[in-house]
PDB file of C-alpha atoms in Angstrom:
ATOM      1  CA  MET Z   1     116.700 121.477  82.527  1.00 70.00           C
ATOM      2  CA  VAL Z   2     113.917 123.024  82.728  1.00 73.00           C
ATOM      3  CA  LEU Z   3     111.986 121.208  80.019  1.00 79.00           C
ATOM      4  CA  ASN Z   4     112.973 117.747  81.731  1.00 81.00           C
ATOM      5  CA  ILE Z   5     111.367 119.215  84.887  1.00 81.00           C
ATOM      6  CA  LEU Z   6     108.495 119.607  83.301  1.00 81.00           C
ATOM      7  CA  LYS Z   7     108.597 116.697  81.741  1.00 83.00           C
ATOM      8  CA  GLY Z   8     108.551 114.890  84.658  1.00 82.00           C
ATOM      9  CA  LEU Z   9     105.904 116.726  86.942  1.00 85.00           C
ATOM     10  CA  ALA Z  10     103.358 116.075  83.816  1.00 88.00           C
ATOM     11  CA  LEU Z  11     104.309 112.156  83.745  1.00 87.00           C
ATOM     12  CA  THR Z  12     103.485 112.636  87.873  1.00 87.00           C
ATOM     13  CA  ALA Z  13     100.602 114.390  87.226  1.00 88.00           C
ATOM     14  CA  LYS Z  14      99.143 111.651  84.860  1.00 89.00           C
ATOM     15  CA  ASP Z  15      99.127 109.224  88.208  1.00 86.00           C
ATOM     16  CA  ILE Z  16      98.008 111.395  91.045  1.00 89.00           C
ATOM     17  CA  ILE Z  17      95.450 113.440  89.205  1.00 90.00           C
ATOM     18  CA  PRO Z  18      93.448 110.506  87.397  1.00 91.00           C
ATOM     19  CA  VAL Z  19      92.689 108.940  90.678  1.00 90.00           C
ATOM     20  CA  SER Z  20      91.986 112.431  92.752  1.00 90.00           C
ATOM     21  CA  LEU Z  21      89.662 112.872  89.638  1.00 91.00           C
ATOM     22  CA  PHE Z  22      87.896 109.439  90.474  1.00 93.00           C
ATOM     23  CA  LEU Z  23      87.848 110.217  94.402  1.00 89.00           C
ATOM     24  CA  ILE Z  24      85.997 113.789  93.654  1.00 89.00           C
ATOM     25  CA  VAL Z  25      83.903 112.151  91.194  1.00 90.00           C
ATOM     26  CA  PHE Z  26      83.010 109.344  93.706  1.00 91.00           C
ATOM     27  CA  GLN Z  27      81.702 111.497  96.942  1.00 89.00           C
ATOM     28  CA  ILE Z  28      80.416 114.043  94.571  1.00 88.00           C
ATOM     29  CA  PHE Z  29      77.787 111.848  92.419  1.00 88.00           C
ATOM     30  CA  VAL Z  30      78.150 108.388  94.478  1.00 88.00           C
ATOM     31  CA  LEU Z  31      78.295 109.289  97.907  1.00 86.00           C
ATOM     32  CA  LYS Z  32      76.480 112.682  97.508  1.00 84.00           C
ATOM     33  CA  SER Z  33      78.530 114.055  99.456  1.00 85.00           C
ATOM     34  CA  PRO Z  34      80.214 118.127  99.070  1.00 85.00           C
ATOM     35  CA  ILE Z  35      83.962 118.570  98.596  1.00 82.00           C
ATOM     36  CA  GLY Z  36      83.783 121.239 100.687  1.00 80.00           C
ATOM     37  CA  ASP Z  37      86.721 124.131 100.943  1.00 82.00           C
ATOM     38  CA  ILE Z  38      88.337 123.122  96.998  1.00 86.00           C
ATOM     39  CA  LYS Z  39      91.588 125.148  97.760  1.00 88.00           C
ATOM     40  CA  PRO Z  40      93.045 123.111 100.458  1.00 89.00           C
ATOM     41  CA  LEU Z  41      92.567 119.985  98.221  1.00 89.00           C
ATOM     42  CA  ILE Z  42      93.937 121.691  94.857  1.00 90.00           C
ATOM     43  CA  LEU Z  43      96.983 122.870  96.811  1.00 92.00           C
ATOM     44  CA  GLY Z  44      97.209 119.280  98.261  1.00 90.00           C
ATOM     45  CA  ILE Z  45      97.249 118.035  94.892  1.00 90.00           C
ATOM     46  CA  VAL Z  46      99.772 120.485  93.953  1.00 91.00           C
ATOM     47  CA  LEU Z  47     102.308 119.228  96.809  1.00 92.00           C
ATOM     48  CA  SER Z  48     101.684 115.530  96.027  1.00 90.00           C
ATOM     49  CA  THR Z  49     102.678 115.975  92.378  1.00 90.00           C
ATOM     50  CA  VAL Z  50     106.086 118.222  93.227  1.00 91.00           C
ATOM     51  CA  GLY Z  51     107.079 116.063  96.385  1.00 89.00           C
ATOM     52  CA  LEU Z  52     106.552 112.660  94.700  1.00 86.00           C
ATOM     53  CA  TYR Z  53     107.979 113.958  91.413  1.00 88.00           C
ATOM     54  CA  MET Z  54     110.925 115.352  94.296  1.00 89.00           C
ATOM     55  CA  PHE Z  55     110.946 111.745  96.182  1.00 83.00           C
ATOM     56  CA  ILE Z  56     111.578 109.877  92.378  1.00 83.00           C
ATOM     57  CA  LYS Z  57     114.063 112.169  91.290  1.00 86.00           C
ATOM     58  CA  GLY Z  58     116.014 111.631  94.468  1.00 84.00           C
ATOM     59  CA  LEU Z  59     115.817 107.810  94.383  1.00 80.00           C
ATOM     60  CA  GLU Z  60     117.252 107.701  91.023  1.00 83.00           C
ATOM     61  CA  ILE Z  61     120.151 110.196  90.928  1.00 86.00           C
ATOM     62  CA  GLY Z  62     121.198 109.603  95.364  1.00 82.00           C
ATOM     63  CA  LEU Z  63     119.989 106.112  97.090  1.00 78.00           C
ATOM     64  CA  MET Z  64     119.599 103.735  94.200  1.00 80.00           C
ATOM     65  CA  PRO Z  65     123.583 104.489  92.691  1.00 85.00           C
ATOM     66  CA  LEU Z  66     124.793 104.786  96.133  1.00 80.00           C
ATOM     67  CA  GLY Z  67     122.785 101.316  97.163  1.00 81.00           C
ATOM     68  CA  SER Z  68     124.060  99.496  93.887  1.00 82.00           C
ATOM     69  CA  SER Z  69     127.511 101.034  94.157  1.00 85.00           C
ATOM     70  CA  VAL Z  70     128.154  99.771  97.612  1.00 86.00           C
ATOM     71  CA  GLY Z  71     126.640  96.230  96.701  1.00 83.00           C
ATOM     72  CA  SER Z  72     129.139  95.996  93.889  1.00 83.00           C
ATOM     73  CA  LYS Z  73     131.911  96.876  96.359  1.00 86.00           C
ATOM     74  CA  LEU Z  74     130.807  94.792  99.022  1.00 84.00           C
ATOM     75  CA  PRO Z  75     133.071  91.283  97.531  1.00 81.00           C
ATOM     76  CA  LEU Z  76     136.257  93.699  98.050  1.00 80.00           C
ATOM     77  CA  LEU Z  77     135.704  93.009 101.387  1.00 81.00           C
ATOM     78  CA  ASP Z  78     136.951  89.274 101.250  1.00 80.00           C
ATOM     79  CA  ASN Z  79     134.610  88.821 103.831  1.00 87.00           C
ATOM     80  CA  LYS Z  80     130.819  86.931 103.639  1.00 89.00           C
ATOM     81  CA  LEU Z  81     130.392  87.215 107.438  1.00 92.00           C
ATOM     82  CA  LEU Z  82     130.814  91.002 107.656  1.00 92.00           C
ATOM     83  CA  VAL Z  83     129.028  90.883 104.335  1.00 90.00           C
ATOM     84  CA  ILE Z  84     126.148  89.406 105.734  1.00 92.00           C
ATOM     85  CA  ALA Z  85     126.565  91.675 109.225  1.00 93.00           C
ATOM     86  CA  PHE Z  86     126.510  94.470 106.927  1.00 91.00           C
ATOM     87  CA  ALA Z  87     123.415  93.740 105.494  1.00 91.00           C
ATOM     88  CA  PHE Z  88     120.814  92.866 108.481  1.00 95.00           C
ATOM     89  CA  ILE Z  89     122.547  96.317 109.970  1.00 93.00           C
ATOM     90  CA  LEU Z  90     121.171  98.312 106.954  1.00 89.00           C
ATOM     91  CA  GLY Z  91     117.703  96.084 106.512  1.00 90.00           C
ATOM     92  CA  TYR Z  92     117.387  96.968 110.237  1.00 93.00           C
ATOM     93  CA  THR Z  93     118.550 101.300 110.439  1.00 90.00           C
ATOM     94  CA  THR Z  94     116.483 101.705 107.026  1.00 87.00           C
ATOM     95  CA  THR Z  95     113.283 100.113 108.507  1.00 89.00           C
ATOM     96  CA  LEU Z  96     113.523 101.832 111.802  1.00 88.00           C
ATOM     97  CA  ALA Z  97     113.436 104.970 109.250  1.00 81.00           C
ATOM     98  CA  GLU Z  98     109.740 103.419 107.148  1.00 81.00           C
ATOM     99  CA  PRO Z  99     107.302 106.271 108.291  1.00 77.00           C
ATOM    100  CA  ALA Z 100     104.133 103.670 107.595  1.00 80.00           C
ATOM    101  CA  LEU Z 101     105.894 101.425 110.340  1.00 85.00           C
ATOM    102  CA  ALA Z 102     105.651 104.114 112.832  1.00 81.00           C
ATOM    103  CA  SER Z 103     102.469 105.350 112.068  1.00 80.00           C
ATOM    104  CA  LEU Z 104     101.288 101.081 112.118  1.00 82.00           C
ATOM    105  CA  ALA Z 105     103.065 100.658 115.567  1.00 82.00           C
ATOM    106  CA  MET Z 106     101.507 103.764 117.223  1.00 82.00           C
ATOM    107  CA  GLU Z 107      98.288 102.831 115.796  1.00 80.00           C
ATOM    108  CA  ILE Z 108      98.483  99.717 117.074  1.00 79.00           C
ATOM    109  CA  GLU Z 109      99.315 100.624 120.602  1.00 76.00           C
ATOM    110  CA  GLU Z 110      96.267 103.144 120.512  1.00 75.00           C
ATOM    111  CA  LEU Z 111      93.871 100.970 119.823  1.00 72.00           C
ATOM    112  CA  SER Z 112      95.158  98.130 122.374  1.00 67.00           C
ATOM    113  CA  VAL Z 113      95.333 100.826 125.487  1.00 64.00           C
ATOM    114  CA  GLY Z 114      99.098 100.214 125.681  1.00 64.00           C
ATOM    115  CA  THR Z 115      99.410  96.694 126.195  1.00 67.00           C
ATOM    116  CA  MET Z 116     101.360  96.147 123.308  1.00 71.00           C
ATOM    117  CA  ASN Z 117     104.350  98.139 123.138  1.00 74.00           C
ATOM    118  CA  ASN Z 118     104.694 100.086 120.084  1.00 80.00           C
ATOM    119  CA  LYS Z 119     108.909  99.522 120.703  1.00 85.00           C
ATOM    120  CA  TRP Z 120     108.723  96.304 120.543  1.00 87.00           C
ATOM    121  CA  LEU Z 121     107.077  95.671 117.443  1.00 88.00           C
ATOM    122  CA  ILE Z 122     108.662  98.123 115.722  1.00 90.00           C
ATOM    123  CA  HIS Z 123     111.907  96.425 116.371  1.00 92.00           C
ATOM    124  CA  ALA Z 124     110.638  92.732 115.843  1.00 92.00           C
ATOM    125  CA  VAL Z 125     110.006  93.807 112.763  1.00 93.00           C
ATOM    126  CA  ALA Z 126     112.969  95.673 111.883  1.00 93.00           C
ATOM    127  CA  THR Z 127     115.021  92.478 113.473  1.00 95.00           C
ATOM    128  CA  GLY Z 128     112.882  90.312 110.220  1.00 94.00           C
ATOM    129  CA  VAL Z 129     114.237  93.000 107.825  1.00 93.00           C
ATOM    130  CA  GLY Z 130     117.698  92.633 108.858  1.00 94.00           C
ATOM    131  CA  ILE Z 131     117.516  88.988 108.618  1.00 95.00           C
ATOM    132  CA  GLY Z 132     115.385  88.942 105.382  1.00 93.00           C
ATOM    133  CA  ILE Z 133     118.250  91.014 103.972  1.00 93.00           C
ATOM    134  CA  SER Z 134     121.362  88.560 105.475  1.00 94.00           C
ATOM    135  CA  LEU Z 135     119.611  85.995 103.529  1.00 94.00           C
ATOM    136  CA  GLY Z 136     119.034  87.664  99.983  1.00 92.00           C
ATOM    137  CA  MET Z 137     122.732  88.462 100.656  1.00 91.00           C
ATOM    138  CA  ILE Z 138     123.350  84.800 101.292  1.00 92.00           C
ATOM    139  CA  LYS Z 139     121.399  83.642  98.321  1.00 91.00           C
ATOM    140  CA  ILE Z 140     123.222  85.879  95.983  1.00 90.00           C
ATOM    141  CA  MET Z 141     126.574  84.561  97.410  1.00 88.00           C
ATOM    142  CA  TYR Z 142     126.111  81.124  97.413  1.00 88.00           C
ATOM    143  CA  SER Z 143     123.887  80.813  94.460  1.00 85.00           C
ATOM    144  CA  ILE Z 144     120.877  79.227  96.500  1.00 89.00           C
ATOM    145  CA  PRO Z 145     117.865  79.147  94.464  1.00 89.00           C
ATOM    146  CA  TYR Z 146     115.400  81.277  95.480  1.00 88.00           C
ATOM    147  CA  THR Z 147     112.413  78.577  96.300  1.00 91.00           C
ATOM    148  CA  HIS Z 148     114.585  76.669  98.648  1.00 93.00           C
ATOM    149  CA  ILE Z 149     114.513  80.298 101.062  1.00 93.00           C
ATOM    150  CA  ILE Z 150     111.329  81.097 100.556  1.00 93.00           C
ATOM    151  CA  ILE Z 151     109.523  78.129 100.754  1.00 95.00           C
ATOM    152  CA  PRO Z 152     110.530  76.970 104.485  1.00 95.00           C
ATOM    153  CA  MET Z 153     110.635  80.504 105.537  1.00 95.00           C
ATOM    154  CA  VAL Z 154     106.260  80.330 104.011  1.00 95.00           C
ATOM    155  CA  LEU Z 155     106.141  77.071 105.885  1.00 97.00           C
ATOM    156  CA  ILE Z 156     107.351  78.741 109.370  1.00 96.00           C
ATOM    157  CA  ALA Z 157     105.271  81.837 109.146  1.00 95.00           C
ATOM    158  CA  SER Z 158     102.058  79.677 108.533  1.00 95.00           C
ATOM    159  CA  ILE Z 159     103.123  77.515 111.437  1.00 96.00           C
ATOM    160  CA  LEU Z 160     103.874  80.200 113.492  1.00 95.00           C
ATOM    161  CA  ALA Z 161     100.381  81.882 112.612  1.00 94.00           C
ATOM    162  CA  TYR Z 162      98.733  78.922 113.708  1.00 94.00           C
ATOM    163  CA  PHE Z 163     100.065  79.230 116.971  1.00 92.00           C
ATOM    164  CA  ALA Z 164     100.346  82.484 117.671  1.00 92.00           C
ATOM    165  CA  PRO Z 165      96.998  84.681 119.378  1.00 89.00           C
ATOM    166  CA  ASN Z 166      94.643  85.937 116.831  1.00 88.00           C
ATOM    167  CA  SER Z 167      95.521  89.217 118.394  1.00 84.00           C
ATOM    168  CA  ILE Z 168      98.745  89.363 116.815  1.00 88.00           C
ATOM    169  CA  THR Z 169      98.096  87.593 113.513  1.00 91.00           C
ATOM    170  CA  GLY Z 170      96.579  90.119 111.444  1.00 89.00           C
ATOM    171  CA  ILE Z 171      99.106  92.636 113.019  1.00 89.00           C
ATOM    172  CA  ALA Z 172     101.855  90.098 111.706  1.00 90.00           C
ATOM    173  CA  PHE Z 173     101.392  90.099 108.190  1.00 92.00           C
ATOM    174  CA  ASP Z 174     100.257  93.627 107.999  1.00 89.00           C
ATOM    175  CA  SER Z 175     103.906  94.169 109.438  1.00 87.00           C
ATOM    176  CA  GLY Z 176     104.960  92.382 106.671  1.00 85.00           C
ATOM    177  CA  GLY Z 177     103.771  94.637 103.855  1.00 82.00           C
ATOM    178  CA  VAL Z 178     104.876  98.259 105.872  1.00 78.00           C
ATOM    179  CA  THR Z 179     108.540  97.024 105.030  1.00 75.00           C
ATOM    180  CA  THR Z 180     108.056  97.383 101.698  1.00 74.00           C
ATOM    181  CA  GLY Z 181     108.326 101.210 101.818  1.00 74.00           C
ATOM    182  CA  PRO Z 182     109.931 103.939  99.894  1.00 71.00           C
ATOM    183  CA  VAL Z 183     113.267 103.975 101.821  1.00 72.00           C
ATOM    184  CA  THR Z 184     113.650  99.989 102.744  1.00 79.00           C
ATOM    185  CA  VAL Z 185     112.702  99.101  99.138  1.00 79.00           C
ATOM    186  CA  PRO Z 186     114.752 100.849  96.640  1.00 79.00           C
ATOM    187  CA  LEU Z 187     118.160 101.062  98.657  1.00 79.00           C
ATOM    188  CA  ASN Z 188     117.886  97.089  99.853  1.00 82.00           C
ATOM    189  CA  MET Z 189     117.077  96.356  96.003  1.00 81.00           C
ATOM    190  CA  ALA Z 190     119.863  98.385  94.399  1.00 83.00           C
ATOM    191  CA  LEU Z 191     122.468  96.505  97.064  1.00 85.00           C
ATOM    192  CA  ALA Z 192     121.209  92.993  95.888  1.00 85.00           C
ATOM    193  CA  ILE Z 193     121.477  93.834  92.004  1.00 84.00           C
ATOM    194  CA  GLY Z 194     124.567  95.786  92.871  1.00 85.00           C
ATOM    195  CA  LEU Z 195     126.521  92.693  94.596  1.00 86.00           C
ATOM    196  CA  SER Z 196     124.191  90.188  91.662  1.00 85.00           C
ATOM    197  CA  SER Z 197     126.090  92.209  89.083  1.00 83.00           C
ATOM    198  CA  VAL Z 198     130.049  91.758  90.521  1.00 81.00           C
ATOM    199  CA  ILE Z 199     129.591  87.608  91.816  1.00 81.00           C
ATOM    200  CA  SER Z 200     131.134  85.466  89.537  1.00 72.00           C
ATOM    201  CA  GLY Z 201     128.082  83.349  87.742  1.00 71.00           C
ATOM    202  CA  SER Z 202     125.226  85.833  89.292  1.00 73.00           C
ATOM    203  CA  ASP Z 203     122.575  86.610  86.681  1.00 75.00           C
ATOM    204  CA  PRO Z 204     121.797  90.539  88.616  1.00 76.00           C
ATOM    205  CA  LEU Z 205     118.032  89.591  86.907  1.00 71.00           C
ATOM    206  CA  LEU Z 206     118.222  86.234  88.320  1.00 74.00           C
ATOM    207  CA  ASP Z 207     119.731  86.211  91.827  1.00 76.00           C
ATOM    208  CA  GLY Z 208     119.465  90.154  91.926  1.00 75.00           C
ATOM    209  CA  PHE Z 209     115.688  90.389  93.048  1.00 81.00           C
ATOM    210  CA  GLY Z 210     113.244  88.461  95.611  1.00 85.00           C
ATOM    211  CA  ILE Z 211     115.303  90.050  98.336  1.00 87.00           C
ATOM    212  CA  ILE Z 212     112.186  92.348  99.080  1.00 86.00           C
ATOM    213  CA  GLY Z 213     110.249  88.978  99.535  1.00 88.00           C
ATOM    214  CA  LEU Z 214     112.024  87.683 102.142  1.00 90.00           C
ATOM    215  CA  ALA Z 215     112.364  91.213 103.503  1.00 89.00           C
ATOM    216  CA  SER Z 216     108.255  91.321 103.737  1.00 91.00           C
ATOM    217  CA  ILE Z 217     108.134  86.830 105.044  1.00 95.00           C
ATOM    218  CA  THR Z 218     110.776  87.662 108.019  1.00 95.00           C
ATOM    219  CA  PRO Z 219     109.330  90.172 109.734  1.00 94.00           C
ATOM    220  CA  ILE Z 220     106.276  88.494 109.454  1.00 95.00           C
ATOM    221  CA  ILE Z 221     108.159  85.437 111.356  1.00 96.00           C
ATOM    222  CA  ALA Z 222     109.475  88.423 113.781  1.00 94.00           C
ATOM    223  CA  VAL Z 223     106.284  89.637 115.341  1.00 92.00           C
ATOM    224  CA  LEU Z 224     104.453  85.893 115.323  1.00 94.00           C
ATOM    225  CA  LEU Z 225     107.506  84.943 117.185  1.00 94.00           C
ATOM    226  CA  LEU Z 226     106.975  88.302 119.966  1.00 90.00           C
ATOM    227  CA  GLY Z 227     103.335  87.409 120.234  1.00 89.00           C
ATOM    228  CA  ILE Z 228     103.969  84.135 120.887  1.00 90.00           C
ATOM    229  CA  ILE Z 229     106.400  84.823 123.808  1.00 88.00           C
ATOM    230  CA  VAL Z 230     105.161  88.041 125.109  1.00 83.00           C
ATOM    231  CA  LYS Z 231     101.377  86.566 125.047  1.00 72.00           C
ATOM    232  CA  PHE Z 232      99.670  89.703 123.861  1.00 61.00           C
TER     233      PHE Z 232
END
């Protein structure tokens, strides 16, 4: 047990330490700027390593098995509308828990001097993700080719971006990016794979993936619509 933990920490450190060293070397030798107090820096790297390891292990033993288990049992409901509604609620609520989205919304409200309400943005993005996850469930249950859904969504986003105010366009596309966070991705992806693994004729490799892409494009559409309606 202890040996496995040490191996896991070592693997995590291999991801964090090279990036940290690159930044340190760049600051010292290229920017010609001193690091300052080295102790907080070392402590931060250590805490980041331990925290990332614990988060990954938490996903492996908790969130992902739970999402996969729930997804594999959704057909027991024998009600596709209920499955779609569940997917929407899950996508909506997991997005509200994303720290990156909250940070983005606060920055936008501050920079816009309150003209862009952060709650409106957060709920628009969460609604978009909920719709995206629901579309993913529909795709799996009805064996709809992925391109038949994603291409129209991209076209809709492109058209809305043309008509939306310039002040909201960049925010909308960044909002789609922050939804691919540490809470939304593993749980919803595991849910989709779990569902596709028990649907007759469905291949988890073909049908279980792509749901995160849908959950990224639909919040862009939602925020663009918000900008057009509210006219920031």
